[in-house]
Amino acid sequence: MMLIYDIDPILRHRQQCTLAIAILPFSTNGKRSRQQLQILLGPIIEDLEQLERGFRVQTLSSDFYFKAHCLTATGDTLAVADLLDHLGHLSLYPCRICVIPASRPGNASYLPPSPHPHHVRSVEEIALGFNDGLGSPSIFSKLQSFHSVYFFGLDEMHLLGQNIGRLVIKLFCQEPLGSLQTFDNPLTLPDEIWSDMKATSNSRSLV
C-alpha cells in the first residue's frame, strides 16, 4: 500500500487516499519470502525509478512535468527485515540498523551493552548485500531517494506492541511524571480507561 505525502496528514491514511498496489500471498521472514518479495517488487521499483526521472502529462491546454519519489518503506518487524533483506532478529547480526554481533551463551542470544557507538549500516553495504546479517542487495537501494537504513521504518501500530506502552504514554503527558488528566489536554481519557491502561502498561517491564 502506498501513502501520498502531498495529501493532508489528516486525510492521507484514509482508504480513498491510499494506493493498494499488491497483496503478497506468502509468510515473511525466511529466505524464500525475501527472494519472492524482491521478484514481486521488481516492476514496482522500475516504475518508481521512472517516476524519479520524471514524466510529462499532456492536456488540451498545456503540458505538466512531474517527479515522484519513494520516501520510506514500512511494515512490522518481520516485513521490514524482508524489505531490507536482513536475515532477521535471530541471526548472528540481529539488528537491522547497526552491525552488532549477538552473544550466544548456551541457547540464549542477546546484545551486550557497549560504551562505544556501533557501526550503522551504510547505503553502500545495503546495496552490496551479503554481509553482516544481510542477504542479497535490497531492491530499494536502486532508488535515488534511498538515503540510509532509516529508509525502512516500523509503523506506529506495531511499535505500540513492542513493549513500549509506558514510554508512549509519557510522550503524551504535559509533565515528565504527569498524567493525561491535565487541563485542556485533547487526549484526556475517562478515569476507568486510564486506570486500565496504566494497569496494562505496568504488567510488562520497559525495553
Coordinates of C-alpha atoms in Angstrom, one line a residue:
M1 CA 0.0 0.0 0.0
M2 CA 1.3 3.5 -0.9
L3 CA 0.6 6.7 1.0
I4 CA 0.9 10.0 -0.8
Y5 CA 2.7 12.6 1.4
D6 CA 1.4 15.5 -0.6
I7 CA -2.1 14.8 0.8
D8 CA -3.0 16.4 4.1
P9 CA -1.8 14.3 7.0
I10 CA -5.3 14.1 8.4
L11 CA -6.5 12.6 5.1
R12 CA -3.6 10.6 3.7
H13 CA -4.3 7.4 5.7
R14 CA -8.0 7.2 4.6
Q15 CA -8.8 4.3 2.3
Q16 CA -9.8 6.5 -0.6
C17 CA -6.5 8.3 -0.4
T18 CA -4.2 5.3 -0.4
L19 CA -3.0 3.1 -3.3
A20 CA -3.2 -0.6 -2.8
I21 CA -0.6 -1.9 -5.2
A22 CA -0.1 -5.6 -4.3
I23 CA -1.2 -8.4 -2.0
L24 CA 1.7 -10.8 -1.3
P25 CA 0.4 -14.3 -0.7
F26 CA 3.2 -15.7 1.5
S27 CA 4.6 -15.5 5.0
T28 CA 7.6 -13.3 5.9
N29 CA 11.0 -13.7 7.4
G30 CA 12.6 -16.5 5.5
K31 CA 15.0 -16.9 2.6
R32 CA 12.2 -17.9 0.2
S33 CA 9.9 -15.0 1.2
R34 CA 12.8 -12.5 0.8
Q35 CA 13.5 -13.8 -2.7
Q36 CA 9.8 -13.7 -3.7
L37 CA 9.4 -10.2 -2.3
Q38 CA 12.4 -9.0 -4.4
I39 CA 10.8 -10.5 -7.6
L40 CA 7.3 -9.2 -6.9
L41 CA 8.6 -5.7 -6.1
G42 CA 10.8 -5.6 -9.2
P43 CA 8.2 -4.0 -11.5
I44 CA 7.1 -1.5 -8.8
I45 CA 10.7 -0.4 -8.2
E46 CA 11.1 0.0 -12.0
D47 CA 8.1 2.3 -12.1
L48 CA 9.4 4.3 -9.1
E49 CA 12.7 4.7 -10.9
Q50 CA 10.8 6.1 -13.9
L51 CA 8.9 8.5 -11.6
E52 CA 12.2 9.7 -10.1
R53 CA 13.4 10.6 -13.6
G54 CA 10.2 12.4 -14.3
F55 CA 7.4 12.3 -16.8
R56 CA 5.2 14.6 -18.9
V57 CA 1.4 14.8 -18.8
Q58 CA -0.2 16.3 -21.8
T59 CA -3.6 18.1 -21.5
L60 CA -5.6 20.0 -24.0
S61 CA -4.2 23.3 -22.8
S62 CA -0.7 22.6 -21.6
D63 CA 1.9 20.1 -20.6
F64 CA 2.9 19.3 -17.0
Y65 CA 6.1 17.7 -15.8
F66 CA 6.2 15.7 -12.7
K67 CA 8.6 13.7 -10.5
A68 CA 7.7 11.4 -7.6
H69 CA 10.0 9.8 -5.0
C70 CA 9.5 6.9 -2.6
L71 CA 10.4 8.4 0.8
T72 CA 10.1 5.4 3.1
A73 CA 9.1 1.8 3.2
T74 CA 7.5 0.5 6.4
G75 CA 5.9 -2.6 7.9
D76 CA 6.1 -4.7 11.0
T77 CA 9.4 -6.1 12.3
L78 CA 9.4 -9.2 10.1
A79 CA 8.2 -7.4 6.9
V80 CA 10.8 -4.6 7.3
A81 CA 13.5 -7.3 7.6
D82 CA 12.4 -8.7 4.3
L83 CA 12.3 -5.3 2.6
L84 CA 15.9 -4.8 3.7
D85 CA 16.8 -8.4 3.0
H86 CA 18.0 -8.7 6.6
L87 CA 18.3 -12.3 7.9
G88 CA 16.2 -11.4 10.9
H89 CA 16.4 -10.8 14.6
L90 CA 17.5 -14.3 15.3
S91 CA 20.6 -14.2 13.0
L92 CA 24.2 -13.6 14.2
Y93 CA 23.7 -9.9 13.4
P94 CA 20.2 -9.4 14.7
C95 CA 19.9 -5.6 14.4
R96 CA 18.8 -4.3 11.0
I97 CA 20.3 -0.9 11.7
C98 CA 23.6 -1.5 13.4
V99 CA 26.3 -4.1 12.8
I100 CA 26.3 -5.8 16.2
P101 CA 27.2 -9.5 16.6
A102 CA 25.0 -11.3 19.1
S103 CA 26.5 -13.1 22.1
R104 CA 25.1 -16.6 22.5
P105 CA 25.9 -18.2 25.8
G106 CA 24.2 -21.6 25.7
N107 CA 20.9 -21.4 23.8
A108 CA 20.4 -17.7 24.6
S109 CA 21.1 -14.8 22.3
Y110 CA 21.5 -11.2 23.4
L111 CA 23.2 -7.9 22.5
P112 CA 25.6 -6.9 25.3
P113 CA 25.8 -3.2 26.2
S114 CA 28.8 -1.3 24.9
P115 CA 30.3 2.1 25.8
H116 CA 31.3 2.6 22.1
P117 CA 28.9 3.7 19.3
H118 CA 28.0 0.9 16.9
H119 CA 28.6 1.0 13.2
V120 CA 25.4 1.9 11.3
R121 CA 24.8 0.1 8.0
S122 CA 25.7 2.3 5.1
V123 CA 23.9 2.7 1.8
E124 CA 26.9 1.0 0.1
E125 CA 26.7 -2.0 2.4
I126 CA 23.0 -2.4 1.8
A127 CA 23.5 -2.0 -2.0
L128 CA 26.2 -4.7 -2.0
G129 CA 24.4 -7.1 0.4
F130 CA 25.8 -10.5 1.6
N131 CA 27.5 -9.0 4.7
D132 CA 26.9 -8.9 8.4
G133 CA 23.4 -10.3 8.5
L134 CA 22.2 -9.1 5.1
G135 CA 21.2 -11.3 2.2
S136 CA 21.1 -10.1 -1.3
P137 CA 21.2 -6.4 -2.1
S138 CA 17.9 -4.6 -1.1
I139 CA 15.9 -3.8 -4.2
F140 CA 15.1 -0.4 -2.7
S141 CA 18.8 0.6 -2.9
K142 CA 18.3 1.2 -6.7
L143 CA 16.2 4.3 -5.9
Q144 CA 17.8 7.8 -5.8
S145 CA 15.7 8.5 -2.7
F146 CA 17.2 5.6 -0.8
H147 CA 19.3 7.6 1.8
S148 CA 20.1 5.2 4.7
V149 CA 19.0 2.2 6.7
Y150 CA 16.4 4.6 8.3
F151 CA 14.6 4.5 4.9
F152 CA 12.9 1.4 6.4
G153 CA 10.7 2.3 9.4
L154 CA 8.3 0.4 11.7
D155 CA 4.7 1.5 11.5
E156 CA 3.1 3.1 14.6
M157 CA 0.6 0.3 15.2
H158 CA 3.3 -2.3 15.7
L159 CA 5.5 0.0 17.7
L160 CA 2.8 0.1 20.3
G161 CA 3.1 -3.6 20.6
Q162 CA 6.9 -3.6 21.1
N163 CA 6.7 -3.3 24.9
I164 CA 7.0 0.5 24.9
G165 CA 3.5 1.3 26.1
R166 CA 4.6 3.2 29.2
L167 CA 7.1 5.2 27.1
V168 CA 4.5 6.2 24.6
I169 CA 2.1 7.3 27.3
K170 CA 4.7 9.5 28.8
L171 CA 5.1 11.3 25.5
F172 CA 1.5 12.4 25.8
C173 CA 2.0 13.8 29.3
Q174 CA 2.5 17.5 29.8
E175 CA 4.9 16.9 32.6
P176 CA 7.8 14.4 32.9
L177 CA 5.9 12.4 35.5
G178 CA 2.5 13.9 34.9
S179 CA -0.8 12.5 33.9
L180 CA -3.0 12.6 30.9
Q181 CA -5.7 14.1 33.1
T182 CA -4.5 17.6 32.7
F183 CA -6.4 20.7 31.8
D184 CA -7.2 21.3 28.1
N185 CA -5.4 18.1 27.1
P186 CA -7.3 16.7 24.0
L187 CA -6.0 13.2 24.9
T188 CA -7.8 13.2 28.3
L189 CA -9.4 9.8 29.0
P190 CA -12.1 8.7 31.3
D191 CA -10.7 7.6 34.7
E192 CA -11.7 3.9 34.2
I193 CA -9.9 3.7 30.8
W194 CA -6.8 5.5 32.1
S195 CA -6.7 3.0 35.1
D196 CA -6.9 0.1 32.7
M197 CA -4.1 1.5 30.5
K198 CA -1.8 2.0 33.5
A199 CA -2.5 -1.5 34.8
T200 CA -1.7 -3.0 31.4
S201 CA 1.4 -1.0 30.8
N202 CA 2.7 -1.8 34.3
S203 CA 2.3 -5.5 33.7
R204 CA 5.4 -5.6 31.5
S205 CA 8.8 -4.2 32.0
L206 CA 10.2 -1.4 29.9
V207 CA 12.5 -2.2 27.0

